[in-house]
Coordinates of C-alpha atoms in Angstrom, one line a residue:
M925 CA 78.7 132.1 159.4
N926 CA 79.3 128.3 160.2
L927 CA 80.9 128.2 157.0
L928 CA 82.7 131.6 157.9
D929 CA 83.9 130.4 161.1
T930 CA 85.4 127.0 159.6
L931 CA 87.0 128.8 156.8
L932 CA 88.7 131.3 159.4
R933 CA 89.4 128.4 161.7
C934 CA 91.4 126.6 158.9
V935 CA 93.4 129.6 157.3
G936 CA 94.6 130.2 161.1
A937 CA 95.5 126.7 161.9
L938 CA 97.4 126.5 158.4
V939 CA 99.2 129.9 159.4
V940 CA 100.2 128.5 162.6
F941 CA 101.1 125.0 161.8
L942 CA 103.4 126.5 158.4
T943 CA 105.5 128.1 161.0
F944 CA 105.7 124.8 163.2
P945 CA 108.0 123.0 160.3
L946 CA 110.4 126.0 160.0
I947 CA 111.1 125.9 163.7
I948 CA 111.6 122.1 163.5
G949 CA 113.9 122.9 160.7
Q950 CA 115.8 125.5 162.7
T951 CA 115.9 123.4 165.9
E952 CA 117.6 120.6 163.8
H953 CA 120.2 123.0 162.9
K954 CA 121.0 123.8 166.5
V955 CA 120.6 120.2 168.0
M956 CA 122.8 118.5 165.0
A957 CA 125.4 121.4 165.9
H958 CA 125.5 121.0 169.4
M959 CA 125.5 117.0 169.1
Q960 CA 128.4 116.9 166.2
G961 CA 130.1 120.0 167.1
R962 CA 129.3 121.7 164.0
L963 CA 130.2 125.7 164.3
G964 CA 128.7 127.1 161.3
P965 CA 124.9 127.2 162.6
M966 CA 126.1 128.9 165.2
Y967 CA 127.5 132.1 163.9
A968 CA 124.5 133.4 161.4
G969 CA 123.4 136.6 162.7
G970 CA 125.2 136.7 165.8
F971 CA 123.7 135.3 169.0
H972 CA 123.5 131.4 169.1
G973 CA 123.2 131.8 165.1
W974 CA 119.3 132.8 165.1
A975 CA 119.4 133.9 161.6
Q976 CA 120.6 130.3 160.4
L977 CA 116.8 129.9 158.9
V978 CA 116.8 133.1 157.2
A979 CA 120.1 132.8 155.7
D980 CA 119.2 129.2 154.5
G981 CA 115.8 130.8 152.8
V982 CA 118.1 133.5 151.4
K983 CA 119.9 130.9 149.7
F984 CA 117.5 129.0 148.2
V985 CA 115.5 132.3 146.6
Q986 CA 118.8 133.2 145.1
K987 CA 119.5 129.8 143.2
E988 CA 118.7 129.2 139.6
D989 CA 115.4 127.3 139.3
I990 CA 116.4 124.6 136.6
V991 CA 114.4 121.9 135.1
P992 CA 116.1 119.3 133.1
A993 CA 116.1 119.5 129.2
E994 CA 114.6 115.5 129.4
A995 CA 112.3 116.1 132.2
D996 CA 108.4 115.6 131.9
R997 CA 108.2 119.4 133.0
K998 CA 104.7 119.3 134.4
V999 CA 105.5 116.4 136.6
F1000 CA 108.5 117.7 137.8
Q1001 CA 107.4 121.2 138.6
L1002 CA 104.1 120.0 140.6
A1003 CA 106.0 117.0 142.6
P1004 CA 107.4 119.4 145.6
A1005 CA 103.6 120.4 146.0
V1006 CA 102.0 117.3 146.1
S1007 CA 104.9 116.3 148.7
L1008 CA 104.2 119.6 151.0
L1009 CA 100.3 120.1 151.0
P1010 CA 99.4 116.7 152.2
Y1011 CA 100.8 117.0 155.2
L1012 CA 99.8 120.9 155.7
I1013 CA 96.2 119.3 155.3
V1014 CA 97.0 116.7 157.7
L1015 CA 97.6 119.3 160.5
L1016 CA 94.0 120.6 160.1
V1017 CA 92.2 117.8 161.6
I1018 CA 94.8 117.1 164.5
P1019 CA 93.2 117.8 167.7
V1020 CA 95.3 120.2 169.7
G1021 CA 93.2 120.9 172.7
P1022 CA 90.1 120.1 174.0
N1023 CA 86.2 121.8 173.5
G1024 CA 87.1 121.8 169.5
F1025 CA 90.6 123.3 169.6
V1026 CA 91.2 121.4 166.1
G1027 CA 90.9 123.2 162.7
Q1028 CA 88.5 120.8 161.1
A1029 CA 86.9 117.9 163.4
L1030 CA 86.3 114.7 161.3
D1031 CA 84.2 111.7 162.5
A1032 CA 86.6 109.3 160.7
G1033 CA 89.6 111.5 161.3
L1034 CA 92.4 108.7 161.5
F1035 CA 91.1 107.0 158.1
F1036 CA 91.8 110.5 156.7
V1037 CA 94.8 111.3 158.2
L1038 CA 96.4 107.6 157.2
A1039 CA 94.9 108.3 153.4
V1040 CA 96.5 111.6 152.9
M1041 CA 99.8 111.1 154.4
G1042 CA 100.3 108.3 151.7
I1043 CA 99.9 111.1 148.9
G1044 CA 103.1 112.9 150.3
V1045 CA 105.1 110.0 149.2
I1046 CA 103.6 110.1 146.1
G1047 CA 105.3 113.6 145.4
K1048 CA 108.6 111.9 146.1
L1049 CA 107.9 109.5 143.5
M1050 CA 106.7 111.8 140.9
A1051 CA 109.9 113.6 141.5
G1052 CA 111.7 110.3 140.7
W1053 CA 110.3 109.4 137.8
A1054 CA 109.9 112.8 136.1
S1055 CA 113.4 114.2 136.5
A1056 CA 114.9 112.0 133.6
N1057 CA 118.1 110.7 136.0
K1058 CA 118.9 107.3 136.7
F1059 CA 119.7 108.0 140.2
S1060 CA 116.2 110.1 140.7
L1061 CA 114.5 106.9 139.6
L1062 CA 116.6 104.5 141.7
G1063 CA 115.6 106.9 144.4
G1064 CA 111.9 106.8 143.4
L1065 CA 111.6 103.0 142.9
R1066 CA 113.2 102.8 146.5
T1067 CA 110.5 105.2 148.4
A1068 CA 107.8 102.9 146.6
A1069 CA 109.4 99.8 148.2
Q1070 CA 109.8 101.6 151.3
L1071 CA 106.2 103.0 151.5
M1072 CA 104.5 99.4 150.8
S1073 CA 106.6 97.8 153.4
Y1074 CA 106.0 100.3 156.3
E1075 CA 102.7 101.4 155.3
L1076 CA 101.2 98.2 156.7
P1077 CA 102.4 98.3 160.3
M1078 CA 101.8 101.8 160.6
V1079 CA 98.0 100.8 159.8
L1080 CA 97.8 97.9 161.9
A1081 CA 99.4 100.1 164.9
A1082 CA 96.9 102.8 164.5
A1083 CA 94.2 100.3 164.1
S1084 CA 94.9 98.9 167.7
V1085 CA 94.4 102.2 169.7
A1086 CA 91.2 102.8 167.6
M1087 CA 90.0 99.6 168.3
A1088 CA 90.8 100.6 172.3
A1089 CA 89.3 103.8 172.1
G1090 CA 86.1 102.6 170.0
T1091 CA 86.2 105.1 167.6
V1092 CA 88.5 106.5 164.5
S1093 CA 87.7 110.2 165.3
L1094 CA 91.0 111.6 166.3
T1095 CA 89.3 113.7 169.3
G1096 CA 87.1 110.7 170.5
I1097 CA 90.6 108.7 170.9
V1098 CA 92.0 111.5 173.0
A1099 CA 88.8 112.1 175.0
A1100 CA 88.8 107.8 175.8
F1101 CA 92.5 108.0 176.8
H1102 CA 93.3 106.5 180.0
W1103 CA 97.2 106.5 181.7
W1104 CA 97.3 103.0 182.1
W1105 CA 97.2 103.0 178.2
I1106 CA 100.7 103.9 177.8
P1107 CA 102.2 100.8 178.9
W1108 CA 99.4 98.9 177.0
Q1109 CA 99.9 100.4 173.8
A1110 CA 103.6 100.6 174.1
V1111 CA 104.6 98.3 171.5
G1112 CA 102.0 100.0 169.1
A1113 CA 103.4 103.5 169.5
F1114 CA 106.8 102.3 169.1
V1115 CA 105.6 100.4 165.6
F1116 CA 103.5 103.7 164.8
F1117 CA 106.7 106.0 165.5
T1118 CA 109.1 104.1 163.7
A1119 CA 107.1 103.5 160.4
G1120 CA 106.3 107.1 160.4
L1121 CA 109.9 107.7 160.2
A1122 CA 110.5 105.0 157.4
E1123 CA 107.7 106.8 155.4
L1124 CA 109.3 110.3 156.0
Q1125 CA 112.4 108.9 154.8
R1126 CA 114.1 110.1 157.8
P1127 CA 117.8 108.3 159.4
P1128 CA 118.3 105.8 159.8
F1129 CA 115.5 105.0 157.4
D1130 CA 116.9 107.1 154.3
M1131 CA 118.1 105.0 152.0
P1132 CA 115.9 106.4 149.1
I1133 CA 118.1 109.6 149.6
A1134 CA 121.3 107.9 150.3
D1135 CA 123.7 110.8 149.2
S1136 CA 126.7 108.3 149.4
E1137 CA 124.8 105.9 146.4
I1138 CA 122.6 107.6 144.8
I1139 CA 123.4 111.5 145.0
F1140 CA 120.2 112.5 146.6
G1141 CA 117.7 110.1 144.8
A1142 CA 114.6 111.7 143.9
Y1143 CA 115.7 114.9 145.3
T1144 CA 119.2 115.0 142.8
E1145 CA 117.8 117.6 140.0
Y1146 CA 115.9 120.1 142.3
T1147 CA 117.2 123.5 142.9
G1148 CA 116.1 126.7 144.5
L1149 CA 112.6 126.9 145.9
R1150 CA 111.4 123.6 144.5
F1151 CA 113.9 121.8 146.5
A1152 CA 113.0 123.9 149.9
F1153 CA 109.5 122.6 149.5
F1154 CA 110.9 119.2 149.6
L1155 CA 112.7 119.9 152.7
L1156 CA 109.9 121.9 154.4
S1157 CA 107.8 118.4 153.4
E1158 CA 110.2 116.6 155.6
Y1159 CA 110.0 119.1 158.3
A1160 CA 106.2 119.0 158.1
G1161 CA 105.8 115.4 157.7
I1162 CA 108.1 115.0 161.1
L1163 CA 105.6 117.3 162.7
V1164 CA 102.8 115.4 161.4
V1165 CA 104.2 112.2 162.8
S1166 CA 105.0 113.4 166.1
A1167 CA 101.5 115.2 166.8
L1168 CA 99.9 111.8 165.9
T1169 CA 102.1 109.6 168.2
A1170 CA 101.4 112.7 170.8
V1171 CA 97.6 112.0 170.3
L1172 CA 96.8 108.3 169.8
F1173 CA 99.5 107.1 172.3
L1174 CA 100.1 109.6 174.9
G1175 CA 97.0 111.4 175.3
G1176 CA 97.2 114.5 173.3
W1177 CA 96.1 117.2 175.7
H1178 CA 95.8 115.0 178.9
G1179 CA 98.6 116.0 181.6
P1180 CA 99.2 117.8 184.6
L1181 CA 97.9 120.9 182.9
P1182 CA 94.4 122.4 183.1
D1183 CA 92.2 121.8 180.2
S1184 CA 92.4 125.3 178.9
L1185 CA 96.4 124.7 178.8
G1186 CA 95.9 121.7 177.0
W1187 CA 97.1 122.8 174.0
L1188 CA 100.4 123.6 175.6
W1189 CA 100.8 119.8 176.8
T1190 CA 99.9 118.8 173.1
L1191 CA 102.8 121.0 171.6
L1192 CA 105.4 120.0 174.2
K1193 CA 104.7 116.3 173.5
T1194 CA 104.9 116.9 169.9
F1195 CA 108.2 118.8 170.4
A1196 CA 109.6 116.4 172.6
L1197 CA 109.2 113.4 169.9
A1198 CA 110.3 116.0 167.2
F1199 CA 113.5 116.1 169.3
V1200 CA 113.7 112.3 169.1
V1201 CA 113.5 112.3 165.6
I1202 CA 116.6 114.6 165.4
W1203 CA 118.4 112.7 167.9
L1204 CA 118.2 109.2 165.8
R1205 CA 119.4 111.4 162.7
V1206 CA 122.8 112.1 164.6
T1207 CA 122.8 108.8 166.5
Y1208 CA 122.3 105.9 164.1
P1209 CA 123.9 104.9 160.5
R1210 CA 122.0 104.3 157.6
L1211 CA 120.3 100.9 157.0
R1212 CA 121.0 98.6 154.0
E1213 CA 118.2 98.3 151.8
D1214 CA 117.8 94.5 152.5
Q1215 CA 117.8 95.4 156.2
L1216 CA 115.2 98.1 155.8
M1217 CA 112.9 95.6 154.3
R1218 CA 113.8 92.8 156.4
F1219 CA 113.0 95.0 159.8
A1220 CA 109.5 95.9 158.4
W1221 CA 108.2 92.3 157.7
T1222 CA 110.1 90.7 160.2
G1223 CA 110.3 92.8 162.7
L1224 CA 107.4 95.5 163.0
V1225 CA 104.5 93.7 161.2
P1226 CA 104.7 90.6 163.6
L1227 CA 105.0 93.3 166.7
A1228 CA 102.1 95.4 165.1
L1229 CA 99.9 92.1 164.9
G1230 CA 100.9 91.2 168.6
Q1231 CA 99.6 94.6 169.6
L1232 CA 96.5 94.2 167.9
A1233 CA 95.8 90.8 169.5
L1234 CA 96.4 91.8 172.7
T1235 CA 94.0 94.9 172.3
G1236 CA 91.1 92.4 171.5
I1237 CA 92.3 90.1 174.0
V1238 CA 92.2 93.2 176.6
K1239 CA 88.7 94.9 175.3
V1240 CA 87.1 91.0 175.5
A1241 CA 88.1 91.1 179.1
I1242 CA 87.0 94.2 180.5
S1243 CA 83.9 94.2 178.5

């Protein structure tokens, strides 16, 4: 019965959270349409373009599935799944509410999510290498450089909040949260969220895609549903980064709502952060590659180390 209960919870969480990336994708269409005066996304289906997401899905299904003749066929076909599945797996261990409101609670949940999120980036590396296209390969190399640069500050920022809570369990971190942590861990939250955007290659950190320079990076040779899976992995990544930031630095289910409605408070924080991700896309221009690297090593890494040192000092002072 315990195994069946765990399986049902995992399947239920996957079904629920698989719809959330689609909601974020639909929201991005609408938010960008309002911010940039785009009329197209407001027409599909009539009222406020409610069928835009359905129209996009039909479009991707109808497109021909093409594999370049010189591509490494198996790796090329596997890359979209490798890019998407890790983010869906991570969603299973992120606590949404108190009293076990989580797909699968892990004692080392923070280690698990950081490790599995890195696998999602490998899918993009596979796509860039297997496409037999110089633009795709260049996009894959940029992805690798970006991953190595921004993984370090992200891990250091997460280590800071784990040190503050005295546990690497995501549920334990939320349970140990106090409201005065928000200003105390504010720098760590900024570093974690920013590094997460860079790992997702979201603007202004989208140099591995850079459609005006290298067509569409690692995705250049992809069409149809495989290309749609890459887009879905990006939206799933937005959900993961936003949810982790809410859980680690904003108290997760803690808020003015009763504990029984804590899940709602977590979702509100998550989607507020997802809105910030979309807002950044339409607000800031793409960084140059040298600016991208410099920002990580001379900006985020020192900030993360400073936050880690501050956390250690505060922990010693209050103990």
